[in-house]
């Protein structure tokens, strides 16, 4: 992978934290709760050469992992941004090394590093896709479908709508009690040709025999994978489960770095990995996880966190890399928002086009930031 050290550094003048809320096109219910808006925290890096944007994947509350918007804003303002800008001439890699002694907060880290690399790429007139060595001009689009309040009939309707839009694979959210029956209904309605996978966000209990029985029933439905059935720390439980299933287990929340990816794969805990740039602390780590997975023969795909166009631009470039051989949760803007923060991503024949303009490829539209909360960070 090309490193950002190979791009010219930029000289940072100031950094802004921008918080903007966008209503979701439809409520998104998962096993951890219902989201009705995207509460997006953006990092805006202004340099003498250019400016750049990055999005923090964290949701409002610590429901997906321990990260949440206010926490991310605080650690960015008081720790990550000041520590990375002691020297105002930065590259994303230099910034990453300058904050390597700080623990955790990967989503916050990713937002900062994305903004820096965006500024560098704009100054160098290079697209993120070209910088990463992306081989694809478009990526197949999957869609993640929340648990509808209206039950199975409404789920079938939602899935029919997404298939009519052209999405090439469906990921349905499940939780205990909303699993075998609705998934069987999807299989019965759309037939064996439907590319269907499920995501439990850790809602099943490995010590609960009824839960194991449910997962074994799901194993009969020809699913592409079962994503994160157990909690993030339950690597050995996932390995025991994977040994009893034909359906591959995919890990999301459990995988936050390359070493964890290797350990989980070697333990037999997963046959597939969902890579999210936000969850793992940046593009360098995301690409490194891809490399570890490839070396161990494990396919990866690009996940998402309902990001606006700013975060999704980064996801789409990642999904365009070799090794991302399964359709990702990279959907068009209108699946998320009536109006995106950026120029929209569109679905064309089931694909999303990879931006090839300088930078990450999308920036917030001025009028969409009209009501946003903006805070300038004090630099050292
Ligand atoms: O588990 O993949 C997940 C959204 C928010 C938090 C966690 C997850 C998701 C999704 C949606 O499934 C992915 C997307 O389309 O951005
Ligand atoms: Mg997931």
Tab-separated table of C-alpha atoms and ligand atoms in Angstrom:
chain	number	residue	atom	x	y	z
A	1	UNK	CA	0.000	0.000	0.000
A	2	UNK	CA	1.122	3.519	-0.718
A	3	UNK	CA	1.714	5.347	2.541
A	4	UNK	CA	0.659	8.926	3.155
A	5	UNK	CA	4.352	9.607	3.876
A	6	UNK	CA	4.761	9.289	0.098
A	7	UNK	CA	2.428	12.262	-0.378
A	8	UNK	CA	3.603	15.785	0.443
A	9	UNK	CA	2.825	16.838	3.999
A	10	UNK	CA	0.416	19.702	4.611
A	11	UNK	CA	0.880	22.591	7.035
A	12	UNK	CA	-2.101	22.715	9.334
A	13	UNK	CA	-3.479	26.126	10.239
A	14	UNK	CA	-6.470	25.046	12.256
A	15	UNK	CA	-8.754	22.125	12.951
A	16	UNK	CA	-12.492	22.228	13.463
A	17	UNK	CA	-14.869	19.704	14.969
A	18	UNK	CA	-18.222	19.835	13.206
A	19	UNK	CA	-21.289	18.006	14.488
A	20	UNK	CA	-24.277	17.618	12.243
A	21	UNK	CA	-27.431	15.557	12.593
A	22	UNK	CA	-29.163	14.008	9.599
A	23	UNK	CA	-32.500	12.179	9.873
A	24	UNK	CA	-32.378	8.622	8.508
A	25	UNK	CA	-34.640	7.750	5.579
A	26	UNK	CA	-36.144	5.036	7.806
A	27	UNK	CA	-35.483	4.039	11.429
A	28	UNK	CA	-32.657	1.498	11.697
A	29	UNK	CA	-33.258	-1.111	14.398
A	30	UNK	CA	-30.584	-3.561	15.427
A	31	UNK	CA	-30.255	-5.825	18.447
A	32	UNK	CA	-28.662	-2.886	20.319
A	33	UNK	CA	-31.349	-0.289	19.659
A	34	UNK	CA	-33.111	1.921	17.137
A	35	UNK	CA	-31.347	4.763	15.367
A	36	UNK	CA	-33.481	7.469	13.732
A	37	UNK	CA	-30.755	9.943	12.831
A	38	UNK	CA	-27.090	9.984	12.017
A	39	UNK	CA	-25.292	12.101	14.606
A	40	UNK	CA	-22.137	12.759	12.625
A	41	UNK	CA	-18.946	14.197	14.078
A	42	UNK	CA	-16.588	15.475	11.384
A	43	UNK	CA	-12.988	16.581	11.626
A	44	UNK	CA	-12.085	19.448	9.304
A	45	UNK	CA	-8.374	20.068	8.816
A	46	UNK	CA	-7.490	23.422	7.252
A	47	UNK	CA	-3.953	23.675	5.916
A	48	UNK	CA	-2.108	26.331	3.937
A	49	UNK	CA	-2.297	24.021	0.892
A	50	UNK	CA	-5.837	22.629	1.115
A	51	UNK	CA	-8.461	21.406	3.519
A	52	UNK	CA	-9.679	17.923	4.348
A	53	UNK	CA	-12.578	16.146	5.999
A	54	UNK	CA	-12.970	12.957	8.008
A	55	UNK	CA	-16.002	11.372	9.676
A	56	UNK	CA	-16.107	9.692	13.054
A	57	UNK	CA	-18.140	6.480	12.867
A	58	UNK	CA	-19.200	6.617	16.534
A	59	UNK	CA	-22.936	6.699	17.259
A	60	UNK	CA	-24.520	8.982	19.867
A	61	UNK	CA	-24.397	6.377	22.646
A	62	UNK	CA	-21.880	3.581	23.358
A	63	UNK	CA	-24.192	0.858	22.010
A	64	UNK	CA	-22.052	-0.689	19.269
A	65	UNK	CA	-18.719	-0.468	21.105
A	66	UNK	CA	-17.455	1.780	23.907
A	67	UNK	CA	-17.145	4.772	21.568
A	68	UNK	CA	-19.751	7.543	21.377
A	69	UNK	CA	-19.926	10.990	19.807
A	70	UNK	CA	-19.303	13.199	22.859
A	71	UNK	CA	-16.452	10.965	24.006
A	72	UNK	CA	-14.907	11.066	20.550
A	73	UNK	CA	-15.201	14.870	20.388
A	74	UNK	CA	-13.521	15.195	23.786
A	75	UNK	CA	-10.609	12.872	23.068
A	76	UNK	CA	-10.085	14.508	19.678
A	77	UNK	CA	-10.130	18.019	21.142
A	78	UNK	CA	-7.966	17.411	24.216
A	79	UNK	CA	-5.681	14.578	23.143
A	80	UNK	CA	-5.598	13.248	19.594
A	81	UNK	CA	-5.573	16.548	17.697
A	82	UNK	CA	-3.083	18.403	19.958
A	83	UNK	CA	-0.712	15.393	20.142
A	84	UNK	CA	-0.761	14.870	16.381
A	85	UNK	CA	-0.093	18.541	15.603
A	86	UNK	CA	2.871	19.386	17.816
A	87	UNK	CA	4.583	19.612	14.440
A	88	UNK	CA	2.180	21.447	12.127
A	89	UNK	CA	3.679	19.847	9.018
A	90	UNK	CA	1.907	16.518	8.956
A	91	UNK	CA	1.118	13.452	6.946
A	92	UNK	CA	-1.517	10.992	8.102
A	93	UNK	CA	1.225	8.490	8.910
A	94	UNK	CA	3.177	11.026	10.982
A	95	UNK	CA	-0.028	11.943	12.788
A	96	UNK	CA	-0.727	8.270	13.422
A	97	UNK	CA	2.751	7.731	14.883
A	98	UNK	CA	2.358	10.839	17.057
A	99	UNK	CA	-0.772	9.401	18.701
A	100	UNK	CA	0.428	5.784	18.874
A	101	UNK	CA	1.036	6.064	22.647
A	102	UNK	CA	-2.636	6.880	23.278
A	103	UNK	CA	-4.983	3.962	23.794
A	104	UNK	CA	-8.220	3.108	22.040
A	105	UNK	CA	-10.647	5.618	20.534
A	106	UNK	CA	-10.232	4.135	17.105
A	107	UNK	CA	-13.246	5.840	15.562
A	108	UNK	CA	-11.975	9.232	16.710
A	109	UNK	CA	-8.497	8.397	15.383
A	110	UNK	CA	-9.905	7.392	12.000
A	111	UNK	CA	-11.773	10.700	11.614
A	112	UNK	CA	-8.594	12.707	12.262
A	113	UNK	CA	-6.365	10.594	10.004
A	114	UNK	CA	-8.930	10.640	7.187
A	115	UNK	CA	-9.126	14.438	7.346
A	116	UNK	CA	-5.338	14.725	7.176
A	117	UNK	CA	-5.006	12.319	4.254
A	118	UNK	CA	-7.893	14.076	2.465
A	119	UNK	CA	-6.024	17.393	2.798
A	120	UNK	CA	-2.823	15.754	1.534
A	121	UNK	CA	-4.604	14.115	-1.394
A	122	UNK	CA	-6.351	17.336	-2.415
A	123	UNK	CA	-3.009	19.179	-2.280
A	124	UNK	CA	-1.395	16.398	-4.357
A	125	UNK	CA	-4.351	16.166	-6.763
A	126	UNK	CA	-4.601	12.431	-6.113
A	127	UNK	CA	-7.702	10.374	-5.440
A	128	UNK	CA	-7.852	8.137	-2.386
A	129	UNK	CA	-8.621	5.178	-4.663
A	130	UNK	CA	-5.454	5.788	-6.703
A	131	UNK	CA	-3.416	6.357	-3.528
A	132	UNK	CA	-4.569	3.017	-2.108
A	133	UNK	CA	-4.000	1.225	-5.410
A	134	UNK	CA	-7.672	0.413	-5.885
A	135	UNK	CA	-8.250	-1.851	-8.849
A	136	UNK	CA	-11.996	-1.333	-9.288
A	137	UNK	CA	-13.938	1.594	-10.709
A	138	UNK	CA	-17.172	0.489	-9.091
A	139	UNK	CA	-18.066	-1.775	-6.181
A	140	UNK	CA	-21.044	-4.110	-5.811
A	141	UNK	CA	-23.492	-2.723	-3.286
A	142	UNK	CA	-25.074	-4.695	-0.497
A	143	UNK	CA	-27.596	-3.264	1.918
A	144	UNK	CA	-28.022	-3.746	5.652
A	145	UNK	CA	-31.703	-4.042	6.551
A	146	UNK	CA	-32.872	-3.164	10.052
A	147	UNK	CA	-35.478	-5.069	12.045
A	148	UNK	CA	-38.787	-3.492	11.010
A	149	UNK	CA	-41.347	-2.546	13.670
A	150	UNK	CA	-43.991	-4.048	11.386
A	151	UNK	CA	-42.645	-7.601	11.601
A	152	UNK	CA	-41.919	-10.155	8.921
A	153	UNK	CA	-44.374	-8.850	6.306
A	154	UNK	CA	-42.732	-5.435	6.456
A	155	UNK	CA	-39.269	-7.002	6.283
A	156	UNK	CA	-40.273	-8.800	3.083
A	157	UNK	CA	-41.540	-5.482	1.690
A	158	UNK	CA	-38.333	-3.650	2.580
A	159	UNK	CA	-36.182	-6.375	1.036
A	160	UNK	CA	-38.337	-6.424	-2.114
A	161	UNK	CA	-37.800	-2.665	-2.405
A	162	UNK	CA	-34.023	-2.921	-2.043
A	163	UNK	CA	-33.882	-5.753	-4.595
A	164	UNK	CA	-35.934	-3.632	-7.003
A	165	UNK	CA	-33.401	-0.823	-6.458
A	166	UNK	CA	-30.693	-3.254	-7.577
A	167	UNK	CA	-28.861	-4.189	-4.366
A	168	UNK	CA	-26.913	-7.390	-4.983
A	169	UNK	CA	-27.037	-8.808	-1.480
A	170	UNK	CA	-29.164	-8.413	1.606
A	171	UNK	CA	-27.891	-8.344	5.175
A	172	UNK	CA	-30.733	-8.656	7.662
A	173	UNK	CA	-30.356	-7.681	11.290
A	174	UNK	CA	-31.472	-10.349	13.746
A	175	UNK	CA	-31.885	-10.712	17.501
A	176	UNK	CA	-33.205	-13.478	19.757
A	177	UNK	CA	-36.868	-13.937	18.842
A	178	UNK	CA	-36.518	-12.204	15.469
A	179	UNK	CA	-34.385	-14.679	13.584
A	180	UNK	CA	-35.409	-18.052	12.138
A	181	UNK	CA	-38.986	-17.190	11.176
A	182	UNK	CA	-38.255	-13.926	9.296
A	183	UNK	CA	-35.159	-15.377	7.595
A	184	UNK	CA	-37.152	-18.425	6.491
A	185	UNK	CA	-39.781	-16.049	5.103
A	186	UNK	CA	-37.114	-14.227	3.074
A	187	UNK	CA	-35.804	-17.529	1.755
A	188	UNK	CA	-39.317	-18.737	0.882
A	189	UNK	CA	-40.274	-15.458	-0.795
A	190	UNK	CA	-37.118	-14.739	-2.778
A	191	UNK	CA	-35.810	-18.259	-3.324
A	192	UNK	CA	-32.380	-19.887	-3.150
A	193	UNK	CA	-30.832	-17.270	-5.452
A	194	UNK	CA	-31.130	-14.482	-2.885
A	195	UNK	CA	-27.699	-13.539	-1.493
A	196	UNK	CA	-28.685	-13.333	2.151
A	197	UNK	CA	-26.655	-12.945	5.318
A	198	UNK	CA	-27.533	-11.989	8.890
A	199	UNK	CA	-25.981	-9.753	11.554
A	200	UNK	CA	-26.747	-10.231	15.258
A	201	UNK	CA	-24.421	-7.536	16.677
A	202	UNK	CA	-23.504	-9.880	19.483
A	203	UNK	CA	-27.045	-10.484	20.745
A	204	UNK	CA	-26.811	-14.254	21.304
A	205	UNK	CA	-25.549	-15.843	24.499
A	206	UNK	CA	-23.043	-18.647	24.069
A	207	UNK	CA	-24.117	-20.152	27.407
A	208	UNK	CA	-27.757	-20.361	26.352
A	209	UNK	CA	-28.633	-23.731	24.721
A	210	UNK	CA	-31.745	-22.237	23.065
A	211	UNK	CA	-29.567	-19.669	21.327
A	212	UNK	CA	-27.271	-22.349	19.964
A	213	UNK	CA	-30.335	-24.192	18.656
A	214	UNK	CA	-31.494	-21.032	16.858
A	215	UNK	CA	-28.085	-20.521	15.246
A	216	UNK	CA	-28.149	-24.162	14.118
A	217	UNK	CA	-31.571	-23.604	12.525
A	218	UNK	CA	-30.258	-20.515	10.733
A	219	UNK	CA	-27.488	-22.786	9.451
A	220	UNK	CA	-30.118	-24.599	7.362
A	221	UNK	CA	-31.128	-21.483	5.398
A	222	UNK	CA	-28.238	-21.183	2.965
A	223	UNK	CA	-26.958	-17.907	4.420
A	224	UNK	CA	-23.712	-16.419	3.092
A	225	UNK	CA	-22.589	-15.829	6.666
A	226	UNK	CA	-23.706	-15.159	10.230
A	227	UNK	CA	-22.124	-11.924	11.457
A	228	UNK	CA	-21.108	-11.433	15.090
A	229	UNK	CA	-23.524	-13.820	16.804
A	230	UNK	CA	-21.797	-13.446	20.202
A	231	UNK	CA	-20.223	-10.523	22.047
A	232	UNK	CA	-16.982	-8.884	20.903
A	233	UNK	CA	-14.746	-10.667	23.440
A	234	UNK	CA	-16.144	-14.155	22.846
A	235	UNK	CA	-13.470	-15.464	20.464
A	236	UNK	CA	-13.379	-19.019	21.808
A	237	UNK	CA	-17.178	-19.219	21.855
A	238	UNK	CA	-17.243	-18.131	18.220
A	239	UNK	CA	-14.672	-20.825	17.427
A	240	UNK	CA	-16.766	-23.514	19.115
A	241	UNK	CA	-19.847	-22.310	17.242
A	242	UNK	CA	-18.055	-22.117	13.887
A	243	UNK	CA	-16.998	-25.757	14.305
A	244	UNK	CA	-20.655	-26.838	14.477
A	245	UNK	CA	-21.938	-24.742	11.533
A	246	UNK	CA	-21.615	-25.048	7.773
A	247	UNK	CA	-22.415	-21.336	7.398
A	248	UNK	CA	-19.289	-19.189	7.825
A	249	UNK	CA	-19.085	-17.015	10.924
A	250	UNK	CA	-18.115	-13.411	10.140
A	251	UNK	CA	-16.681	-11.152	12.832
A	252	UNK	CA	-17.287	-7.401	13.012
A	253	UNK	CA	-17.109	-5.942	16.571
A	254	UNK	CA	-14.501	-8.539	17.638
A	255	UNK	CA	-11.846	-7.431	15.140
A	256	UNK	CA	-10.176	-4.111	15.948
A	257	UNK	CA	-6.610	-4.678	14.739
A	258	UNK	CA	-4.342	-6.976	12.728
A	259	UNK	CA	-3.137	-9.036	15.679
A	260	UNK	CA	-6.712	-9.634	16.810
A	261	UNK	CA	-7.670	-10.618	13.275
A	262	UNK	CA	-4.846	-13.157	13.090
A	263	UNK	CA	-5.623	-14.580	16.535
A	264	UNK	CA	-9.344	-14.908	15.773
A	265	UNK	CA	-8.715	-16.619	12.448
A	266	UNK	CA	-6.082	-18.966	13.883
A	267	UNK	CA	-8.480	-19.847	16.718
A	268	UNK	CA	-11.078	-20.811	14.097
A	269	UNK	CA	-13.496	-18.108	15.249
A	270	UNK	CA	-14.319	-16.742	11.800
A	271	UNK	CA	-14.140	-17.618	8.129
A	272	UNK	CA	-14.910	-14.080	6.969
A	273	UNK	CA	-14.034	-10.621	8.333
A	274	UNK	CA	-16.042	-7.406	8.067
A	275	UNK	CA	-13.502	-4.544	7.831
A	276	UNK	CA	-14.677	-1.108	8.936
A	277	UNK	CA	-12.188	1.723	8.700
A	278	UNK	CA	-13.771	3.442	11.689
A	279	UNK	CA	-13.683	0.439	13.974
A	280	UNK	CA	-9.999	-0.336	13.378
A	281	UNK	CA	-8.455	3.135	13.692
A	282	UNK	CA	-7.743	4.136	10.135
A	283	UNK	CA	-6.989	3.137	6.574
A	284	UNK	CA	-3.491	1.808	7.244
A	285	UNK	CA	-4.835	-0.649	9.817
A	286	UNK	CA	-7.798	-1.563	7.598
A	287	UNK	CA	-5.502	-2.427	4.700
A	288	UNK	CA	-3.171	-4.325	7.043
A	289	UNK	CA	-6.130	-6.413	8.266
A	290	UNK	CA	-6.991	-7.142	4.642
A	291	UNK	CA	-3.408	-8.375	4.185
A	292	UNK	CA	-3.501	-10.632	7.267
A	293	UNK	CA	-6.830	-12.095	6.183
A	294	UNK	CA	-5.568	-12.676	2.621
A	295	UNK	CA	-2.463	-14.446	3.940
A	296	UNK	CA	-4.698	-16.779	5.965
A	297	UNK	CA	-7.188	-17.330	3.116
A	298	UNK	CA	-10.039	-15.432	4.748
A	299	UNK	CA	-12.216	-13.196	2.547
A	300	UNK	CA	-13.054	-9.692	3.739
A	301	UNK	CA	-15.716	-7.142	2.887
A	302	UNK	CA	-16.211	-3.503	3.708
A	303	UNK	CA	-18.702	-2.700	6.449
A	304	UNK	CA	-20.229	0.637	7.371
A	305	UNK	CA	-21.690	2.618	10.277
A	306	UNK	CA	-24.448	4.567	8.466
A	307	UNK	CA	-21.850	7.209	7.619
A	308	UNK	CA	-22.685	10.288	5.598
A	309	UNK	CA	-21.040	10.673	2.196
A	310	UNK	CA	-17.800	11.809	3.897
A	311	UNK	CA	-17.241	8.530	5.722
A	312	UNK	CA	-18.753	6.462	2.953
A	313	UNK	CA	-16.316	7.876	0.390
A	314	UNK	CA	-13.518	6.286	2.414
A	315	UNK	CA	-15.440	3.008	2.686
A	316	UNK	CA	-16.060	2.918	-1.065
A	317	UNK	CA	-12.346	3.432	-1.841
A	318	UNK	CA	-11.460	0.632	0.588
A	319	UNK	CA	-14.057	-1.672	-0.960
A	320	UNK	CA	-12.390	-1.070	-4.344
A	321	UNK	CA	-9.170	-2.793	-3.210
A	322	UNK	CA	-8.127	-6.325	-4.100
A	323	UNK	CA	-9.226	-8.793	-1.466
A	324	UNK	CA	-12.580	-7.111	-0.842
A	325	UNK	CA	-14.223	-9.897	-2.770
A	326	UNK	CA	-17.661	-9.944	-1.145
A	327	UNK	CA	-20.257	-7.166	-1.546
A	328	UNK	CA	-20.012	-4.648	1.287
A	329	UNK	CA	-22.445	-2.503	3.256
A	330	UNK	CA	-21.696	0.294	0.803
A	331	UNK	CA	-25.127	1.522	-0.169
A	332	UNK	CA	-26.338	4.568	-2.058
A	333	UNK	CA	-27.030	7.835	-0.224
A	334	UNK	CA	-30.823	7.520	-0.550
A	335	UNK	CA	-30.796	4.272	1.422
A	336	UNK	CA	-29.599	6.318	4.397
A	337	UNK	CA	-30.847	9.894	3.975
A	338	UNK	CA	-33.436	11.936	2.090
A	339	UNK	CA	-30.485	14.207	1.378
A	340	UNK	CA	-26.875	13.288	2.122
A	341	UNK	CA	-24.350	15.725	3.566
A	342	UNK	CA	-22.377	15.485	0.313
A	343	UNK	CA	-23.073	14.963	-3.353
A	344	UNK	CA	-24.903	11.642	-3.276
A	345	UNK	CA	-23.578	8.168	-3.988
A	346	UNK	CA	-25.908	6.548	-6.499
A	347	UNK	CA	-26.706	2.960	-7.277
A	348	UNK	CA	-26.157	2.024	-10.935
A	349	UNK	CA	-26.943	-1.582	-11.898
A	350	UNK	CA	-26.215	-2.669	-8.332
A	351	UNK	CA	-22.879	-0.867	-8.154
A	352	UNK	CA	-21.574	2.303	-6.513
A	353	UNK	CA	-18.971	4.287	-8.474
A	354	UNK	CA	-15.573	4.775	-6.836
A	355	UNK	CA	-14.670	8.497	-6.697
A	356	UNK	CA	-11.619	9.392	-8.781
A	357	UNK	CA	-11.382	13.099	-7.947
A	358	UNK	CA	-8.610	14.482	-5.696
A	359	UNK	CA	-9.067	13.631	-2.013
A	360	UNK	CA	-11.387	11.103	-0.408
A	361	UNK	CA	-13.917	12.090	-3.068
A	362	UNK	CA	-16.719	13.787	-1.145
A	363	UNK	CA	-16.955	16.899	1.040
A	364	UNK	CA	-19.894	18.388	2.938
A	365	UNK	CA	-22.135	20.709	0.935
A	366	UNK	CA	-22.098	24.208	2.451
A	367	UNK	CA	-25.848	24.477	2.867
A	368	UNK	CA	-25.981	21.113	4.634
A	369	UNK	CA	-23.668	22.511	7.319
A	370	UNK	CA	-25.835	25.579	7.910
A	371	UNK	CA	-27.189	24.368	11.274
A	372	UNK	CA	-24.079	22.456	12.347
A	373	UNK	CA	-22.248	22.875	15.644
A	374	UNK	CA	-18.687	24.023	14.909
A	375	UNK	CA	-15.826	24.215	17.357
A	376	UNK	CA	-12.252	25.292	16.602
A	377	UNK	CA	-9.674	23.196	18.417
A	378	UNK	CA	-6.879	24.982	20.269
A	379	UNK	CA	-3.575	23.712	18.879
A	380	UNK	CA	-0.324	23.517	20.853
B	1	LIG	O1	-23.036	-4.028	12.632
B	1	LIG	O2	-22.570	-3.611	10.638
B	1	LIG	C1	-23.069	-3.252	11.704
B	1	LIG	C2	-24.697	0.181	11.289
B	1	LIG	C3	-24.384	0.761	12.499
B	1	LIG	C4	-23.697	0.029	13.434
B	1	LIG	C5	-23.318	-1.290	13.168
B	1	LIG	C6	-23.618	-1.869	11.942
B	1	LIG	C7	-24.346	-1.121	11.002
B	1	LIG	C8	-24.800	-1.665	9.730
B	1	LIG	C9	-25.086	-0.693	8.603
B	1	LIG	O3	-25.046	-2.834	9.561
B	1	LIG	C10	-23.958	-0.602	7.637
B	1	LIG	C11	-24.090	0.562	6.667
B	1	LIG	O4	-24.836	0.433	5.709
B	1	LIG	O5	-23.429	1.593	6.883
B	2	LIG	MG1	-22.071	-5.809	11.978
